[in-house]
Coordinates of N, CA, C and O in Angstrom, one line a residue:
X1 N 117.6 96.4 121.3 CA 117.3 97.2 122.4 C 115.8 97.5 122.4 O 115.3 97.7 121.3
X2 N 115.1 97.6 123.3 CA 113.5 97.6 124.0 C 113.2 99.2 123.0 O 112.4 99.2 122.0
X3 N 114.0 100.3 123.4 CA 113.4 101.4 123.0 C 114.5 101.7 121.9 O 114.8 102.8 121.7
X4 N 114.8 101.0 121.4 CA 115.4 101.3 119.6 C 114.5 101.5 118.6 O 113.7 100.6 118.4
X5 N 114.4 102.7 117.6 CA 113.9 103.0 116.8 C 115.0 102.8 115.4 O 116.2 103.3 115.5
X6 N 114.7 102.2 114.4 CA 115.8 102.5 113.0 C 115.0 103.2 112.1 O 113.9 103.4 112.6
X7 N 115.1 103.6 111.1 CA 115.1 104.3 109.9 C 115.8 104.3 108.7 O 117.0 104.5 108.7
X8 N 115.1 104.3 107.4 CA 116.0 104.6 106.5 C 116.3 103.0 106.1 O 115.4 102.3 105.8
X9 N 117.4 102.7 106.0 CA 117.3 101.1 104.7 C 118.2 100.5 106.0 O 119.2 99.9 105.9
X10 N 117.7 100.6 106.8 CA 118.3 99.4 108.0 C 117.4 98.5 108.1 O 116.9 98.4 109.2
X11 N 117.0 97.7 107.2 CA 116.3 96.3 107.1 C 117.1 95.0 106.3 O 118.1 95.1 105.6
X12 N 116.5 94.0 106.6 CA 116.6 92.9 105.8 C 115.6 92.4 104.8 O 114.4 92.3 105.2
X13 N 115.9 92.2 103.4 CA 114.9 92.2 102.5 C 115.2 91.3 101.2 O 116.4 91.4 100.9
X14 N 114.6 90.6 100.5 CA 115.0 90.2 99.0 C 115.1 91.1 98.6 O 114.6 92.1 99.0
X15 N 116.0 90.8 97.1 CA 116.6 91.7 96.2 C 115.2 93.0 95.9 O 115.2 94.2 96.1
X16 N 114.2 92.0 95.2 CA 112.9 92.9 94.7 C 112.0 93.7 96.0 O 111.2 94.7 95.9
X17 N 112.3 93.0 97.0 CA 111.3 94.0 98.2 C 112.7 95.2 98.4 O 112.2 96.2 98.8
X18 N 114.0 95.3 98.3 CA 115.1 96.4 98.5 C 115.2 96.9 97.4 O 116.0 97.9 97.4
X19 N 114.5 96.6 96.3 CA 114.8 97.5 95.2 C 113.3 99.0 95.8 O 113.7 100.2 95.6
X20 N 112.5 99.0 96.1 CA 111.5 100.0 96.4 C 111.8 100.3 97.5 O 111.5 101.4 97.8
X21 N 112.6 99.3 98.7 CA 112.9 100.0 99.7 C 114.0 101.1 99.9 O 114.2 101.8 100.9
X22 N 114.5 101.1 99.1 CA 115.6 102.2 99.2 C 115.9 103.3 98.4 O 116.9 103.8 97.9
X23 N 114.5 103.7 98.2 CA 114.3 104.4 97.3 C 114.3 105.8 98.3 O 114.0 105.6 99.5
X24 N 114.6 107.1 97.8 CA 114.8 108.1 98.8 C 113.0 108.5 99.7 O 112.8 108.5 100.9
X25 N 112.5 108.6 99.0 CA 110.9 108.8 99.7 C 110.7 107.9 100.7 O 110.2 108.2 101.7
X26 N 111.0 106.5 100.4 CA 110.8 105.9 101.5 C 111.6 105.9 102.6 O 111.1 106.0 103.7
X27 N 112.7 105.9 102.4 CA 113.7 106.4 103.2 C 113.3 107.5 104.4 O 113.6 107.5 105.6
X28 N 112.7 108.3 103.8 CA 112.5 109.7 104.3 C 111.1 109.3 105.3 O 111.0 109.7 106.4
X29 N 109.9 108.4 104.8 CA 109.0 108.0 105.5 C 109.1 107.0 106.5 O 108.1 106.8 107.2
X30 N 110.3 105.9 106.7 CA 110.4 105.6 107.4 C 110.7 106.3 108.6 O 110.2 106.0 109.7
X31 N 111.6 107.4 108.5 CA 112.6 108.5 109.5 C 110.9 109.2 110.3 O 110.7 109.2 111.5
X32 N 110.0 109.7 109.6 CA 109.2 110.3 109.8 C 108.5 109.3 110.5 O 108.8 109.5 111.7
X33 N 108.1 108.7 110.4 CA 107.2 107.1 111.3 C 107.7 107.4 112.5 O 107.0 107.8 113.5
X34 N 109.6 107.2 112.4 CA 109.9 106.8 113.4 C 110.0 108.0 114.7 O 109.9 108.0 115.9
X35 N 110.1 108.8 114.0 CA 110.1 110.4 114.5 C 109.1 110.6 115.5 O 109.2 110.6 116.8
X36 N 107.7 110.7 114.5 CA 106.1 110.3 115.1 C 106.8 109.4 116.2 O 107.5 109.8 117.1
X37 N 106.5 108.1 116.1 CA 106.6 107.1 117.2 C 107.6 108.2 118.2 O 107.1 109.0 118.9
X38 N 108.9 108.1 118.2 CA 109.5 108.8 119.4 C 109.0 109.8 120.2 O 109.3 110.0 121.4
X39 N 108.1 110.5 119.2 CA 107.6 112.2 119.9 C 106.1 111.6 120.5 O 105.4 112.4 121.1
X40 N 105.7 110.3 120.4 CA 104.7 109.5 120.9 C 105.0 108.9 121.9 O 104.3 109.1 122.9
X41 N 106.4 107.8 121.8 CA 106.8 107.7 123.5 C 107.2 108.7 124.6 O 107.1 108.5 125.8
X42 N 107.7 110.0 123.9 CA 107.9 110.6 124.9 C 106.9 111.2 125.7 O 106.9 111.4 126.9
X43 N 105.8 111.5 124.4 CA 104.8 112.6 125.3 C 103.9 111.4 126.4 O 103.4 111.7 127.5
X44 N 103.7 110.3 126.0 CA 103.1 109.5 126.7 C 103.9 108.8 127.8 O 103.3 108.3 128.8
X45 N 105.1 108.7 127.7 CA 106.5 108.0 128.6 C 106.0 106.7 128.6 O 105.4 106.3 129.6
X46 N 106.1 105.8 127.4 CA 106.0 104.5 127.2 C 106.7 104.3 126.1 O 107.0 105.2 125.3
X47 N 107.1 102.7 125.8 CA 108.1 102.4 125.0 C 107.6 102.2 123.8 O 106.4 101.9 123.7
X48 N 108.4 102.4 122.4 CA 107.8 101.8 120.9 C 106.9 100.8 121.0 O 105.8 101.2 120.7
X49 N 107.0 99.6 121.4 CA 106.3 98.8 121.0 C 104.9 98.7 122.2 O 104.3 97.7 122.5
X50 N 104.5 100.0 122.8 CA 103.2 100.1 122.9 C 102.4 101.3 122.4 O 101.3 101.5 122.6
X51 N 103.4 102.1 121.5 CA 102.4 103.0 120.8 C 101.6 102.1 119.4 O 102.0 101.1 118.7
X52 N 100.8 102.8 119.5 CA 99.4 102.0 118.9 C 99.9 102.2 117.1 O 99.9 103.4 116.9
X53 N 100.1 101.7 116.1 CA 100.8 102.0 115.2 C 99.8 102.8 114.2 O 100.3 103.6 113.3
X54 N 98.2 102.5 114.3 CA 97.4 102.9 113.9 C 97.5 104.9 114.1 O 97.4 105.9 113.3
X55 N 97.8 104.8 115.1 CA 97.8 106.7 115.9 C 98.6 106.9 114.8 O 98.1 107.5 113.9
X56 N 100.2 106.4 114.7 CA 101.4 106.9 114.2 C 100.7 107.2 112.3 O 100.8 108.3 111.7
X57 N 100.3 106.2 112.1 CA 99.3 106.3 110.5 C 98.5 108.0 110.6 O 98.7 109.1 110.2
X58 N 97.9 107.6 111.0 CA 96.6 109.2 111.3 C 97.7 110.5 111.7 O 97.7 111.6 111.3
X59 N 98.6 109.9 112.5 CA 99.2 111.6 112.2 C 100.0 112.2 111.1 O 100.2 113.4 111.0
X60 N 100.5 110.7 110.2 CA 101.0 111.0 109.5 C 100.5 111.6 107.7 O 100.9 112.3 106.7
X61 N 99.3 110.6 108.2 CA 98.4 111.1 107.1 C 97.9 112.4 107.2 O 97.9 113.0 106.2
X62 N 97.4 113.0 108.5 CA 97.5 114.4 108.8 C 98.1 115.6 108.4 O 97.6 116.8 108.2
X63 N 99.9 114.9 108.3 CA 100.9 115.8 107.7 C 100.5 115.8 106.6 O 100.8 116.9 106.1
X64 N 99.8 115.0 105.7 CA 100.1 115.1 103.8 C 100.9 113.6 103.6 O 101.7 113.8 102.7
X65 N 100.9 112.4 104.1 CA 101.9 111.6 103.9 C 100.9 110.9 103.2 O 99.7 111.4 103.3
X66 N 101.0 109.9 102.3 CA 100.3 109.5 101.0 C 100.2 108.1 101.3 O 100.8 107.7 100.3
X67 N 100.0 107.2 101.9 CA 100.2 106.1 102.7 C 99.9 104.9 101.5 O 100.6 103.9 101.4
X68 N 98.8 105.2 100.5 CA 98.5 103.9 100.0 C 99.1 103.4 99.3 O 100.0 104.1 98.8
X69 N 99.0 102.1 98.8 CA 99.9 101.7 97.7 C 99.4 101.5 96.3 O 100.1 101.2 95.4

């Protein structure tokens, strides 16, 4: 669906890229991305895939989110 957001370990992945993905922090920063993004379509009234993903980064790093690897 156009305006579907997932979170959390709803991906497809090899064994070793799902061993770190499903780890609870990530888990939890996916939800928060996706969060951002929603509270970004709404206030702008445009769909996920035109909020700018870069915005979604900066606010999140704003909160305290730790982004690097």
């Amino acid at each position: 669906s156009k305006n579907l957001l997932a979170a959390g370990r709803c991906l497809s992945a090899d064994q070793l890229a799902l061993s770190s993905a499903r780890v609870m922090t990530t888990c939890a920063m996916t939800g928060q991305a996706a969060g951002v993004t929603a509270a970004l379509c709404a206030a702008k009234n445009i769909p996920p895939d035109q909020v700018d993903p870069a915005e979604v980064r900066r606010i999140l790093v704003g909160r305290g989110a730790n982004l690097e690897v």
